[in-house]
mmCIF file of C-alpha atoms and ligand atoms in Angstrom:
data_model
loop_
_atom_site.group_PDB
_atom_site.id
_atom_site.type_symbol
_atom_site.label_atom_id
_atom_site.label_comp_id
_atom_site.label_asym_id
_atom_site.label_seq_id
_atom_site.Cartn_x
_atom_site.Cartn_y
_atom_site.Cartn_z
ATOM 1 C CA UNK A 1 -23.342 -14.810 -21.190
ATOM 2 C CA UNK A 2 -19.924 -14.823 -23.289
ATOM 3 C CA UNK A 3 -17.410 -12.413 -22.205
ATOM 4 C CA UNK A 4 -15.298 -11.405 -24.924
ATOM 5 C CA UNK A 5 -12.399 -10.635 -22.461
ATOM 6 C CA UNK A 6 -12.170 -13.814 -21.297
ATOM 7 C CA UNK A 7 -10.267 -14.753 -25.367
ATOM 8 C CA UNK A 8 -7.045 -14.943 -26.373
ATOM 9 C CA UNK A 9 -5.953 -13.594 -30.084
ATOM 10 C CA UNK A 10 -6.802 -17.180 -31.282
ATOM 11 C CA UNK A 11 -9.931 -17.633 -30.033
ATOM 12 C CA UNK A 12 -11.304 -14.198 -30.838
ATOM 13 C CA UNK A 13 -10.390 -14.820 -34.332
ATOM 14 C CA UNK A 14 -12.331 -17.958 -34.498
ATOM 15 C CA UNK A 15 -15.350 -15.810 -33.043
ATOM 16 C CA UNK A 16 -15.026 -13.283 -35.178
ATOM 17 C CA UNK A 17 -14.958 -15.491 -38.055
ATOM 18 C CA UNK A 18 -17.752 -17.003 -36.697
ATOM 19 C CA UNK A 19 -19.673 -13.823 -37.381
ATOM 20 C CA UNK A 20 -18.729 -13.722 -40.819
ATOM 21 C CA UNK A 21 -16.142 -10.974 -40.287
ATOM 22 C CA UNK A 22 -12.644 -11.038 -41.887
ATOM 23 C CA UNK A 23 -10.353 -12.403 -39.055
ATOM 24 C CA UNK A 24 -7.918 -9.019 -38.826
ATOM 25 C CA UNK A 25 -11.040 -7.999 -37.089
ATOM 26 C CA UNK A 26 -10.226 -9.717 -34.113
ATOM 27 C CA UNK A 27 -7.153 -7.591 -33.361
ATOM 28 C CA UNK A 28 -8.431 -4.216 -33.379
ATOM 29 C CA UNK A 29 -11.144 -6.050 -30.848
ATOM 30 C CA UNK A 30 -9.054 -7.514 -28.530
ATOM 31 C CA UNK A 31 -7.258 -4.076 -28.610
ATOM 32 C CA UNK A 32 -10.192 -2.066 -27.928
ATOM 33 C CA UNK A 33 -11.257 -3.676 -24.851
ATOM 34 C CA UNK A 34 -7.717 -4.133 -23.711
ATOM 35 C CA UNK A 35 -7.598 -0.213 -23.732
ATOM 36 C CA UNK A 36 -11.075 -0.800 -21.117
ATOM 37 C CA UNK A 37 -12.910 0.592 -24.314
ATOM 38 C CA UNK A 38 -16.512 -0.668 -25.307
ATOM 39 C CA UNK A 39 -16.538 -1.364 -29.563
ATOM 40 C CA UNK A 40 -19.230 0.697 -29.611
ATOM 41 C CA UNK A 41 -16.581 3.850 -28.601
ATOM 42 C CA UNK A 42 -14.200 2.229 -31.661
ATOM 43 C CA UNK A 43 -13.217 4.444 -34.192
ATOM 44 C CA UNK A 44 -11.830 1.572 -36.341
ATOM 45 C CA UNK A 45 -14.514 -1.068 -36.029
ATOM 46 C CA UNK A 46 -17.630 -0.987 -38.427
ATOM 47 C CA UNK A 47 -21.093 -0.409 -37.564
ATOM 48 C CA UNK A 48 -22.194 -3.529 -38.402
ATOM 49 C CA UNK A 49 -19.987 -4.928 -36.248
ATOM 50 C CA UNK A 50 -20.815 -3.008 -33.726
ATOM 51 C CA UNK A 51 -24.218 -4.118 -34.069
ATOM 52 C CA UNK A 52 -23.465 -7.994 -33.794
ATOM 53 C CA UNK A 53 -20.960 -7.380 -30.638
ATOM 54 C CA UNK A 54 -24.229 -5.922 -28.687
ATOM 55 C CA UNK A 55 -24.646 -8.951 -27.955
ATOM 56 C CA UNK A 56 -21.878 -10.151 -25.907
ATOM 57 C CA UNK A 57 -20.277 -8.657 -22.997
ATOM 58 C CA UNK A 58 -17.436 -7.017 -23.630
ATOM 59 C CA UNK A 59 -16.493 -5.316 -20.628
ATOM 60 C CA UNK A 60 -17.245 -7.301 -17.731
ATOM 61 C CA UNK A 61 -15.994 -4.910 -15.000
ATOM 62 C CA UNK A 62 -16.458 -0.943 -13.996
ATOM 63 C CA UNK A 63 -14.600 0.578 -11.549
ATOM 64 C CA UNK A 64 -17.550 1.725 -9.210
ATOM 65 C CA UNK A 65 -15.362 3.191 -6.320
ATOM 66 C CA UNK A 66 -11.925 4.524 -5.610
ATOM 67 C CA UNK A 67 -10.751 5.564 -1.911
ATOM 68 C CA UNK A 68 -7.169 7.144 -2.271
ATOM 69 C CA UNK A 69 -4.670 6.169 0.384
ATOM 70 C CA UNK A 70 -1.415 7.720 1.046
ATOM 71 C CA UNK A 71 0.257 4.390 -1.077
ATOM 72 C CA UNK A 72 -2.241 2.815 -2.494
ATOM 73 C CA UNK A 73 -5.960 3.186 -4.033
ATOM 74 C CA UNK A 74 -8.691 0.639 -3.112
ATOM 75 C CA UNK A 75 -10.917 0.072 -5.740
ATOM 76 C CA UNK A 76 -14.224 -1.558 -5.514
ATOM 77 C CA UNK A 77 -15.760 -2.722 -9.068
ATOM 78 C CA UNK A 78 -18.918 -4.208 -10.227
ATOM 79 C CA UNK A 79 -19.511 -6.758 -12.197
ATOM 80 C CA UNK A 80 -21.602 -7.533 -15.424
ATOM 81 C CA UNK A 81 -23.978 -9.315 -13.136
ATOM 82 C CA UNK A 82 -24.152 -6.511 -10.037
ATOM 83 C CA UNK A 83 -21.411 -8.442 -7.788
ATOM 84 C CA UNK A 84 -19.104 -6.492 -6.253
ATOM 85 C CA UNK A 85 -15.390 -7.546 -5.581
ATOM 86 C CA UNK A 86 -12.690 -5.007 -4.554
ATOM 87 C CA UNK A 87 -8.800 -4.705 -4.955
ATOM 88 C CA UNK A 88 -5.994 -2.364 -4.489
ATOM 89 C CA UNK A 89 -3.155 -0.488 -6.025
ATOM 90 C CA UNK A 90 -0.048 0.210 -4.216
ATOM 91 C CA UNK A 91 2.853 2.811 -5.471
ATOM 92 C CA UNK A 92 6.283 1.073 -4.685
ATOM 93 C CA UNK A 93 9.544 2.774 -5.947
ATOM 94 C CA UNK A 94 10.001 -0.021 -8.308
ATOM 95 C CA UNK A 95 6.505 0.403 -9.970
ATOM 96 C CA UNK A 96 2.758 -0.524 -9.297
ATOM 97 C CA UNK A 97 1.536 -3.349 -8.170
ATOM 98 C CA UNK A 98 -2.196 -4.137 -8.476
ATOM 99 C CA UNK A 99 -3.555 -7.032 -6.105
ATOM 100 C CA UNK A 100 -6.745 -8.878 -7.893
ATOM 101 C CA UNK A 101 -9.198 -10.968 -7.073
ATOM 102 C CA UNK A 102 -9.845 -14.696 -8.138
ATOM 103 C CA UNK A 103 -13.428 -15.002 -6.698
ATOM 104 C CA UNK A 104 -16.597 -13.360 -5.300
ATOM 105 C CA UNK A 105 -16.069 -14.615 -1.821
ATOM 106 C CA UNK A 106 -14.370 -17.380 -0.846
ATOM 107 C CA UNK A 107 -15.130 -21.122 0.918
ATOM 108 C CA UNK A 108 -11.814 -21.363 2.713
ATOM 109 C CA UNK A 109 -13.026 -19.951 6.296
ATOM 110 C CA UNK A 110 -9.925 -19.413 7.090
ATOM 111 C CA UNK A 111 -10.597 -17.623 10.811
ATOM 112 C CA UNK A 112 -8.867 -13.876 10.267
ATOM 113 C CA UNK A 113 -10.132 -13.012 6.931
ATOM 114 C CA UNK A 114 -13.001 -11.097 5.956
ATOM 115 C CA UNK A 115 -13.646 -12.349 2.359
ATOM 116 C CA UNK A 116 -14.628 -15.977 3.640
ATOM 117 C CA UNK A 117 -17.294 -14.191 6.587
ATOM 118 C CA UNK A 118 -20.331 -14.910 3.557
ATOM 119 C CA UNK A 119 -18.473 -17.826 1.882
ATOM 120 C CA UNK A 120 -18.109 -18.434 -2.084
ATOM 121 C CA UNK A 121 -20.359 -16.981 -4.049
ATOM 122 C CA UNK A 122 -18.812 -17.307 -7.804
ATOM 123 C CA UNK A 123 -15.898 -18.156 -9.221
ATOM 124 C CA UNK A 124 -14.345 -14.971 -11.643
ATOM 125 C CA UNK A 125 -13.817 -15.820 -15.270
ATOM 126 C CA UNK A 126 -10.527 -14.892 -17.121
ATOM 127 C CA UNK A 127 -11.636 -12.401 -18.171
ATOM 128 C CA UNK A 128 -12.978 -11.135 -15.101
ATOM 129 C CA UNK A 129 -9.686 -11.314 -13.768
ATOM 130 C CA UNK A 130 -8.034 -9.329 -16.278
ATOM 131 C CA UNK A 131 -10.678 -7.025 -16.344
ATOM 132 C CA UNK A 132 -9.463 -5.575 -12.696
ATOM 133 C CA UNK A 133 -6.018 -4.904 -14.334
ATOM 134 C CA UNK A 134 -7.343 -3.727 -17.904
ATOM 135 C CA UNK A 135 -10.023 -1.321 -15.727
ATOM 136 C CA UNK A 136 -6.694 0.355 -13.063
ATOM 137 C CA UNK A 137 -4.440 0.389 -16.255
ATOM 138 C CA UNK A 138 -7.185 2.855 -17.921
ATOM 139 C CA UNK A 139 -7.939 4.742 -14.546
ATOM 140 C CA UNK A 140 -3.823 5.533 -14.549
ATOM 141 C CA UNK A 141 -4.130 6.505 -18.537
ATOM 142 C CA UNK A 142 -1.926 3.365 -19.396
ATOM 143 C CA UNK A 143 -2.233 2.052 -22.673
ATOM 144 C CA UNK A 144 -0.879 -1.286 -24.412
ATOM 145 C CA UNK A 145 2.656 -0.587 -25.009
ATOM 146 C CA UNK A 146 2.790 1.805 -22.096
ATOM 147 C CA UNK A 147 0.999 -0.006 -19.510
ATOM 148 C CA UNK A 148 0.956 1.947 -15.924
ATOM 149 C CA UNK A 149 1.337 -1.665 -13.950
ATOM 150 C CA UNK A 150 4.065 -3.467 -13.263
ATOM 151 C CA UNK A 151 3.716 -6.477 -10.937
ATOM 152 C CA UNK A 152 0.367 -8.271 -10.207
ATOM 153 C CA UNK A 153 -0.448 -9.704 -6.650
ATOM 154 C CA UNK A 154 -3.061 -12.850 -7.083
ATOM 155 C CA UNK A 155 -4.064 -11.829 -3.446
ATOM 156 C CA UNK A 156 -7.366 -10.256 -3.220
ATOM 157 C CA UNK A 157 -10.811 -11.997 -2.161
ATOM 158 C CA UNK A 158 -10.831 -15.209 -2.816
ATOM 159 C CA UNK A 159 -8.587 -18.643 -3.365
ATOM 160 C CA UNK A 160 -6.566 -18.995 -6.651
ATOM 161 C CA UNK A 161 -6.288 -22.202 -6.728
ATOM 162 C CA UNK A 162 -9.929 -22.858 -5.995
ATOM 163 C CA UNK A 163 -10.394 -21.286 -9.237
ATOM 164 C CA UNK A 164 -7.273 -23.192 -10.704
ATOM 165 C CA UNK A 165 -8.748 -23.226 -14.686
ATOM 166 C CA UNK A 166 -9.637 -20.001 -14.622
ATOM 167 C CA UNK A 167 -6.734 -18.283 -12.919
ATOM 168 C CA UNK A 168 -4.076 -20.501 -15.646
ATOM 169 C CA UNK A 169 -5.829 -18.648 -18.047
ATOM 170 C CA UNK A 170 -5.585 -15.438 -16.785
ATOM 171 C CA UNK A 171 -2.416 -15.948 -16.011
ATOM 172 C CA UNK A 172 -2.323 -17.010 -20.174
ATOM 173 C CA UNK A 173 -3.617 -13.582 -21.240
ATOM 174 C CA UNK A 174 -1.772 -11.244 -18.804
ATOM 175 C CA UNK A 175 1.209 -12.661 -20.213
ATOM 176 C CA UNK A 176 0.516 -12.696 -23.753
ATOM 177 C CA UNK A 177 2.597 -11.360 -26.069
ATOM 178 C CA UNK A 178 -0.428 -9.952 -28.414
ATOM 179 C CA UNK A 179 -1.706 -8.340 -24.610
ATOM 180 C CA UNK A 180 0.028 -6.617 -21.746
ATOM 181 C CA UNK A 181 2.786 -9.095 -21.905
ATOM 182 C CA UNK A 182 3.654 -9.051 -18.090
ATOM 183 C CA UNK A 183 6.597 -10.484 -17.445
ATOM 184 C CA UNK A 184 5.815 -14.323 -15.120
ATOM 185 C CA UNK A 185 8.659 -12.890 -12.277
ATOM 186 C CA UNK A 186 6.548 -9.846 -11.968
ATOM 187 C CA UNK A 187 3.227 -12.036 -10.790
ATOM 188 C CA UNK A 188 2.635 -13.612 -7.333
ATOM 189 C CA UNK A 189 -0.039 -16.603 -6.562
ATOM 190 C CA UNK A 190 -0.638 -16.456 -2.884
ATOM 191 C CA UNK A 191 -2.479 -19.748 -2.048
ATOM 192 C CA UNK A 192 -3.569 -21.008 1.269
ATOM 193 C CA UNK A 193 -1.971 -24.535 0.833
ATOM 194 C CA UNK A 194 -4.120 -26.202 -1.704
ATOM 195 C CA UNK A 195 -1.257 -28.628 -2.845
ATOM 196 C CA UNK A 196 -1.959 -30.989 -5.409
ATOM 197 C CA UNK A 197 -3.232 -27.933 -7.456
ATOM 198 C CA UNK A 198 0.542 -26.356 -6.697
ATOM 199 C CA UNK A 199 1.758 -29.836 -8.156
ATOM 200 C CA UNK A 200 -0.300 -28.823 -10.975
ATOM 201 C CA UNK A 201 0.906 -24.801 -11.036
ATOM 202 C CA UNK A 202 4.645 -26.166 -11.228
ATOM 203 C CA UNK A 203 3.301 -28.428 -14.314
ATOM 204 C CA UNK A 204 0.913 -25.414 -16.456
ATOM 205 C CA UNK A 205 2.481 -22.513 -15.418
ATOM 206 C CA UNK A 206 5.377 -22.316 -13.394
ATOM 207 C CA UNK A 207 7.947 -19.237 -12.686
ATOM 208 C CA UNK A 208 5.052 -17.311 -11.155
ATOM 209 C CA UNK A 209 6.341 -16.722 -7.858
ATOM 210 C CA UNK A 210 4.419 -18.962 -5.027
ATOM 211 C CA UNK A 211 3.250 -17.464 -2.231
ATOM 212 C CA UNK A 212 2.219 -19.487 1.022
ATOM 213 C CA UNK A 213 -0.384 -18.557 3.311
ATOM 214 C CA UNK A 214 1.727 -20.097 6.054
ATOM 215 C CA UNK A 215 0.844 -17.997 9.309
ATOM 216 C CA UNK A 216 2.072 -21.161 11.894
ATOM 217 C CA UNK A 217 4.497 -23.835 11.432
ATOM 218 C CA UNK A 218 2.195 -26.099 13.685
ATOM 219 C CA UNK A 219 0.026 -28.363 11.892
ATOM 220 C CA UNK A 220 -2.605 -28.519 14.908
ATOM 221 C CA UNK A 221 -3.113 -24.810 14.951
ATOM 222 C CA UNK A 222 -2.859 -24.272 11.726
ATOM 223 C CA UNK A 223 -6.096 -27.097 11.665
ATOM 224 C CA UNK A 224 -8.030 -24.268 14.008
ATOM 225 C CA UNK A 225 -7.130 -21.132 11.683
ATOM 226 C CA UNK A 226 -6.961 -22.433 8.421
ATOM 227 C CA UNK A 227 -9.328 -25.705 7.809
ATOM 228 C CA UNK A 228 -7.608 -26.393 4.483
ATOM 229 C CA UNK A 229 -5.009 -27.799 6.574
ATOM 230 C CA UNK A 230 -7.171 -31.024 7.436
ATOM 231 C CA UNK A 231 -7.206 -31.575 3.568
ATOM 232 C CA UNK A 232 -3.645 -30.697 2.738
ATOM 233 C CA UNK A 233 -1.099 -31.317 6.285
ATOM 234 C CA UNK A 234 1.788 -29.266 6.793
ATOM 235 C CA UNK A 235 4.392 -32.465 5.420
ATOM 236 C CA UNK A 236 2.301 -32.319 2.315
ATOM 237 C CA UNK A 237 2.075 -28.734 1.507
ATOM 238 C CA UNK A 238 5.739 -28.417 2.169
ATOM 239 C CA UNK A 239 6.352 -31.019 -0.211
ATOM 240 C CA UNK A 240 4.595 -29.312 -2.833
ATOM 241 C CA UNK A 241 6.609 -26.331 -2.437
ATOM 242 C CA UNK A 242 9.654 -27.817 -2.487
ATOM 243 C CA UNK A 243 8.732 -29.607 -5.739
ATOM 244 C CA UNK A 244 7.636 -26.052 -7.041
ATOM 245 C CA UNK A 245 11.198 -24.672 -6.201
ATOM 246 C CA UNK A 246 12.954 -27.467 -7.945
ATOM 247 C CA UNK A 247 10.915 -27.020 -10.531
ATOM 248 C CA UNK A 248 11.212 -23.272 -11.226
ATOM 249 C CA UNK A 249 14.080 -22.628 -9.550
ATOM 250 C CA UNK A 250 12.598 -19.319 -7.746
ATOM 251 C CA UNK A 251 12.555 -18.842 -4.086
ATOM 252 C CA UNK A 252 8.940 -19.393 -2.389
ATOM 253 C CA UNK A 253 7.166 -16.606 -0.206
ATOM 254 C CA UNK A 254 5.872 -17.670 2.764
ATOM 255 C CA UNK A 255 3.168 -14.990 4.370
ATOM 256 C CA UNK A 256 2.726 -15.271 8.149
ATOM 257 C CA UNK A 257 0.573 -13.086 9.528
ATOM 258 C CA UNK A 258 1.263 -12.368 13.376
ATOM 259 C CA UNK A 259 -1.929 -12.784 15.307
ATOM 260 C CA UNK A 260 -1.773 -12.056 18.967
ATOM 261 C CA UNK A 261 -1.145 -14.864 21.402
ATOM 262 C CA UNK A 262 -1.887 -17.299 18.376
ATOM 263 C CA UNK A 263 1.295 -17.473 16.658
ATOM 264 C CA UNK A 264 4.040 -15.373 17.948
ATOM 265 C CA UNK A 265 5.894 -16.512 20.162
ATOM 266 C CA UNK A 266 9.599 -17.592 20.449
ATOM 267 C CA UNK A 267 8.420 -21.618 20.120
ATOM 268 C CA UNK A 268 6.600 -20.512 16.782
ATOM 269 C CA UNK A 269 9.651 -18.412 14.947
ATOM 270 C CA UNK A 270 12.155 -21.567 16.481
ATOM 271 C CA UNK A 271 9.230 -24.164 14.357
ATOM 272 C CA UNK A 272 9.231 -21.885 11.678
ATOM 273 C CA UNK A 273 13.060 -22.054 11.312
ATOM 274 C CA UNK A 274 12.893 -26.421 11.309
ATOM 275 C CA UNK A 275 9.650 -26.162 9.016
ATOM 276 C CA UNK A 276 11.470 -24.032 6.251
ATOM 277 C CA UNK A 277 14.859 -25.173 6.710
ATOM 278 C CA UNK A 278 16.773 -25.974 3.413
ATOM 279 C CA UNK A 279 14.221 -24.653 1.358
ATOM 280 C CA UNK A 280 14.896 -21.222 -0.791
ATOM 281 C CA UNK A 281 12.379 -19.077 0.295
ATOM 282 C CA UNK A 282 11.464 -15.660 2.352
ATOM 283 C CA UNK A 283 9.304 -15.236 5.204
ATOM 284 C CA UNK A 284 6.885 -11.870 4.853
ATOM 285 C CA UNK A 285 5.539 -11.153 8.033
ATOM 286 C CA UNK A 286 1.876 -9.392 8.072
ATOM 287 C CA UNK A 287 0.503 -7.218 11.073
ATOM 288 C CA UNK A 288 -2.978 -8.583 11.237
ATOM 289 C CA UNK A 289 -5.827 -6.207 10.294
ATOM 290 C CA UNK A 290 -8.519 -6.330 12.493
ATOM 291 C CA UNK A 291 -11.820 -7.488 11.370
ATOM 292 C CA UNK A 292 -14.452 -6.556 13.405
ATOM 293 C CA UNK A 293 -16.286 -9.753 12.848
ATOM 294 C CA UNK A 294 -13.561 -11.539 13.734
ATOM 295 C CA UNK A 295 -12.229 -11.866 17.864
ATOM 296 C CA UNK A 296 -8.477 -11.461 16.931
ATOM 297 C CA UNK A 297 -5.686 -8.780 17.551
ATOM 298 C CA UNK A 298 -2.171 -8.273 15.872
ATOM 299 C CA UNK A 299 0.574 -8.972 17.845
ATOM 300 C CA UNK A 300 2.690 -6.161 19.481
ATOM 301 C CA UNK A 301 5.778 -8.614 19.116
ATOM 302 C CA UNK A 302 6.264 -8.193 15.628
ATOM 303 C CA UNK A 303 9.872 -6.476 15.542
ATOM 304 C CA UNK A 304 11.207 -9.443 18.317
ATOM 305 C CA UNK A 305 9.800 -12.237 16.136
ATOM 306 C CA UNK A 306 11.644 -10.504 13.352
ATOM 307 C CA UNK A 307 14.976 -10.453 14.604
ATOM 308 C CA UNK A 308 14.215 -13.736 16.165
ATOM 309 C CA UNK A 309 14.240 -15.348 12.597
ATOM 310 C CA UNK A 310 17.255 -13.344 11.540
ATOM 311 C CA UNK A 311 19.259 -14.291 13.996
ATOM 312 C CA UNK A 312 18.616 -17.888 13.030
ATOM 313 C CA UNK A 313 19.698 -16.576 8.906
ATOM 314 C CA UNK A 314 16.505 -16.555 7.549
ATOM 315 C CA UNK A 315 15.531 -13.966 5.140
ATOM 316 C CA UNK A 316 12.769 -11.958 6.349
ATOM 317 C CA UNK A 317 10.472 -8.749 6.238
ATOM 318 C CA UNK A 318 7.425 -7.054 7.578
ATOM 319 C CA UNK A 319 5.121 -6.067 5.042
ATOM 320 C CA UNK A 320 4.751 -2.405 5.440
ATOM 321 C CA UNK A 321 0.536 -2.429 5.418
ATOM 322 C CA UNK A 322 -0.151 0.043 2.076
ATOM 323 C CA UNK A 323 -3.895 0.742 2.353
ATOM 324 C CA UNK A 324 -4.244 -0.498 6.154
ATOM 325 C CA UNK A 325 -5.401 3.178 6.220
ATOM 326 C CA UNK A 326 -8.133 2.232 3.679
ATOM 327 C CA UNK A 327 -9.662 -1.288 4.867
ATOM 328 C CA UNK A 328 -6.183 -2.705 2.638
ATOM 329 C CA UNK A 329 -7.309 -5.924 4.341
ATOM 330 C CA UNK A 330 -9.048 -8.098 1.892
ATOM 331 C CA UNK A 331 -12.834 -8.155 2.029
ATOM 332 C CA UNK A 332 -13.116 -5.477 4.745
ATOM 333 C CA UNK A 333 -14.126 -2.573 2.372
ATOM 334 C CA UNK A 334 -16.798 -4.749 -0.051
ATOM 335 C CA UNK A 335 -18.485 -5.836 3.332
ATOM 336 C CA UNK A 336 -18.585 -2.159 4.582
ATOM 337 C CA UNK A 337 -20.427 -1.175 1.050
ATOM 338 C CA UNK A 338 -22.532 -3.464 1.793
ATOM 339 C CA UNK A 339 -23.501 -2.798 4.918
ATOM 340 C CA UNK A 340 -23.753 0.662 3.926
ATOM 341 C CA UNK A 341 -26.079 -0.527 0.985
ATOM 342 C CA UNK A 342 -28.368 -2.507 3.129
ATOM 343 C CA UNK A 343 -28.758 0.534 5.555
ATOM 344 C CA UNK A 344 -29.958 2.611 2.916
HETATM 345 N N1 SAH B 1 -6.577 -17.149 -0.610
HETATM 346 C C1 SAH B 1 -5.254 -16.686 -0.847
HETATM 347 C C2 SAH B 1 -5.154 -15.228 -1.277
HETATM 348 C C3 SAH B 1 -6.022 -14.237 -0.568
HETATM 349 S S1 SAH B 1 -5.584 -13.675 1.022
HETATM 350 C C4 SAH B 1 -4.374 -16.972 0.347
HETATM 351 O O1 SAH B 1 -4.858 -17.480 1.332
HETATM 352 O O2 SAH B 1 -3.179 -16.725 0.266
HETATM 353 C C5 SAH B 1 -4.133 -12.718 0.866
HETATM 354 C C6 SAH B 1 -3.322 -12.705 2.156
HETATM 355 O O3 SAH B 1 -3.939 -11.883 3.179
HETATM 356 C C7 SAH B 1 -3.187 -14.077 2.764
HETATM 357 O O4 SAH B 1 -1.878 -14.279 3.202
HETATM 358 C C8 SAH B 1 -4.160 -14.015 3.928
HETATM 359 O O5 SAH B 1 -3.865 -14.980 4.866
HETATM 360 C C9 SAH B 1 -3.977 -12.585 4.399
HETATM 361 N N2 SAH B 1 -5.029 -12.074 5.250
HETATM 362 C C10 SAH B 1 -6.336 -12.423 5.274
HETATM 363 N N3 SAH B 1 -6.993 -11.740 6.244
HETATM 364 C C11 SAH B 1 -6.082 -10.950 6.819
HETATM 365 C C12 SAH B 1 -6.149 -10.013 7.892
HETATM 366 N N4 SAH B 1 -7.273 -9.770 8.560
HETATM 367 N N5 SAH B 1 -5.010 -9.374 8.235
HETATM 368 C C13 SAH B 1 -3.843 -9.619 7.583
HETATM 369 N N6 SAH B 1 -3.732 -10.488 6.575
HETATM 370 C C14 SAH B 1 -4.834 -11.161 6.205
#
């Protein structure tokens, strides 16, 4: 099935032309669904047109749940095809920021997270992508030129860079001049260490801001949690991001989420210091959300490691958990639908 959201100005001229329909058509198309509207509800397109676009699907994504927070609202969509993915929206003074998702699932197993418990099942288009933001923007009665979004999080289910061609693209058409025109510096990639496709981000589309999935500075541990390490070692991965600061000149994130007994201790934050040292970068520190599938608690040394890493210069914060109070942790709340679904 073609999704038309998954086209850029260019291409959607070429398929409207294609049609045999004058190519200022493609435009007011592109504009309609970037609104989250269906032709069919256009008041500028003909009926003819209307017909032929039947066809195709134009808006891959619905918003099929919302659960309001105190911060944040979790969304769960669904699909053209009946998948479900989720995502959330958090309210920061500086604007909203609306995390997305790059897959249905994900094949990294990494040992914590929920969205890898029933591993990959599809890759999300483009479009798909963009859908999530074009879907929130209309919930918050944004529009084009007055879009209610202001930074995008590539941190939902799934592995960006698994989905490397599709994500670029994405990344293409959120930043688009004839779309929503995000600004790069307001977009985050949080990978967990695939590096020769970071070699590849710093190449297609860098000044995105590169987050790391870090969570230990130990490559045998790191092995245990996260088995993309036994493709891509520590030395490598932190090659890659140096290359990708260089490169873009932008300081790197590193995430590190503090699991109980796992990776907090004063040994870890002194590794962490020699791992990261001389690079530009920030350490976010996560409280683990528990997965109930999952044997693992969050550590109650959180505010020691902290200071620990301060006290050695390095620049770092706890991420204050917006939608915790939700199931903010990704995959927890599409797995509890489902559940529920099953049940009934
Ligand atoms: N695959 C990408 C993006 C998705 S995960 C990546 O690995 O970065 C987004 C972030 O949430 C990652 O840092 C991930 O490690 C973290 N995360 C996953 N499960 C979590 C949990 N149960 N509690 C806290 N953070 C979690």
């Amino acid at each position: 099935m073609e999704i038309l959201l998954d086209k850029n100005l260019q291409e959607m001229e070429q398929f409207v032309i294609g049609l045999g329909e004058p190519k200022f058509r493609a435009k007011q198309i592109l504009n309609c669904l970037l609104l989250g509207n269906k032709p069919k509800e256009s008041t500028t397109l003909p009926a003819s047109l209307k017909a032929k676009l039947a066809d195709y699907v134009c808006q891959p994504i619905k918003i099929y749940r919302d659960i309001k927070g105190k911060n944040a609202v979790k969304f769960l969509y669904e699909l053209y095809d009946g998948n479900i993915i989720e995502g959330i929206l958090m309210y920061h003074s500086y604007g909203n920021t609306l995390c997305v998702s790059t897959q249905v699932g994900c094949r990294m197993g990494c040992k914590f997270c929920a969205s890898t418990l029933d591993g990959l099942i599809r890759n999300l288009s483009a479009g798909e992508i963009l859908g999530q933001f074009v879907a929130v923007n209309k919930y918050l009665g944004g529009t084009l030129k007055d879009r209610k979004i202001t930074n995008i999080v590539l941190m939902g289910s799934g592995e960006p860079l698994d989905n490397y061609d599709n994500v670029i693209k994405f990344l293409k058409l959120v930043t688009d001049e004839n779309g929503f025109n995000v600004s790069k510096r307001n977009i985050s990639l949080s990978t967990c260490g695939i590096a020769d496709k970071i070699d590849r981000l710093a190449d297609d589309f860098p000044g995105v801001v590169l987050t790391i999935s870090l969570h230990t500075p130990f490559q045998e541990k790191r092995q245990e949690i996260m088995p993309i390490a036994k493709v891509y070692n520590l030395d490598k991965l932190m090659n890659s991001v140096q290359k990708y600061i260089e490169k873009t000149g932008r300081r790197a994130v590193f995430e590190y989420t503090l699991i109980d007994g796992v990776n907090d201790s004063v040994k870890d934050a002194q590794q962490l210091r020699i791992l990261t040292k001389g690079l530009i970068c920030h350490i976010n520190l996560i409280p683990l959300n528990y997965v109930k599938e999952r044997d693992l608690k969050t550590s109650n040394n959180i505010e020691n490691f902290k200071q620990q890493l301060e006290n050695m210069g390095m620049s770092v914060t706890v991420r204050n958990s917006l939608g915790s109070d939700i199931d903010g942790a990704c995959g927890q709340l599409r797995r509890k639908v489902l559940g529920e679904n099953k049940d009934e």
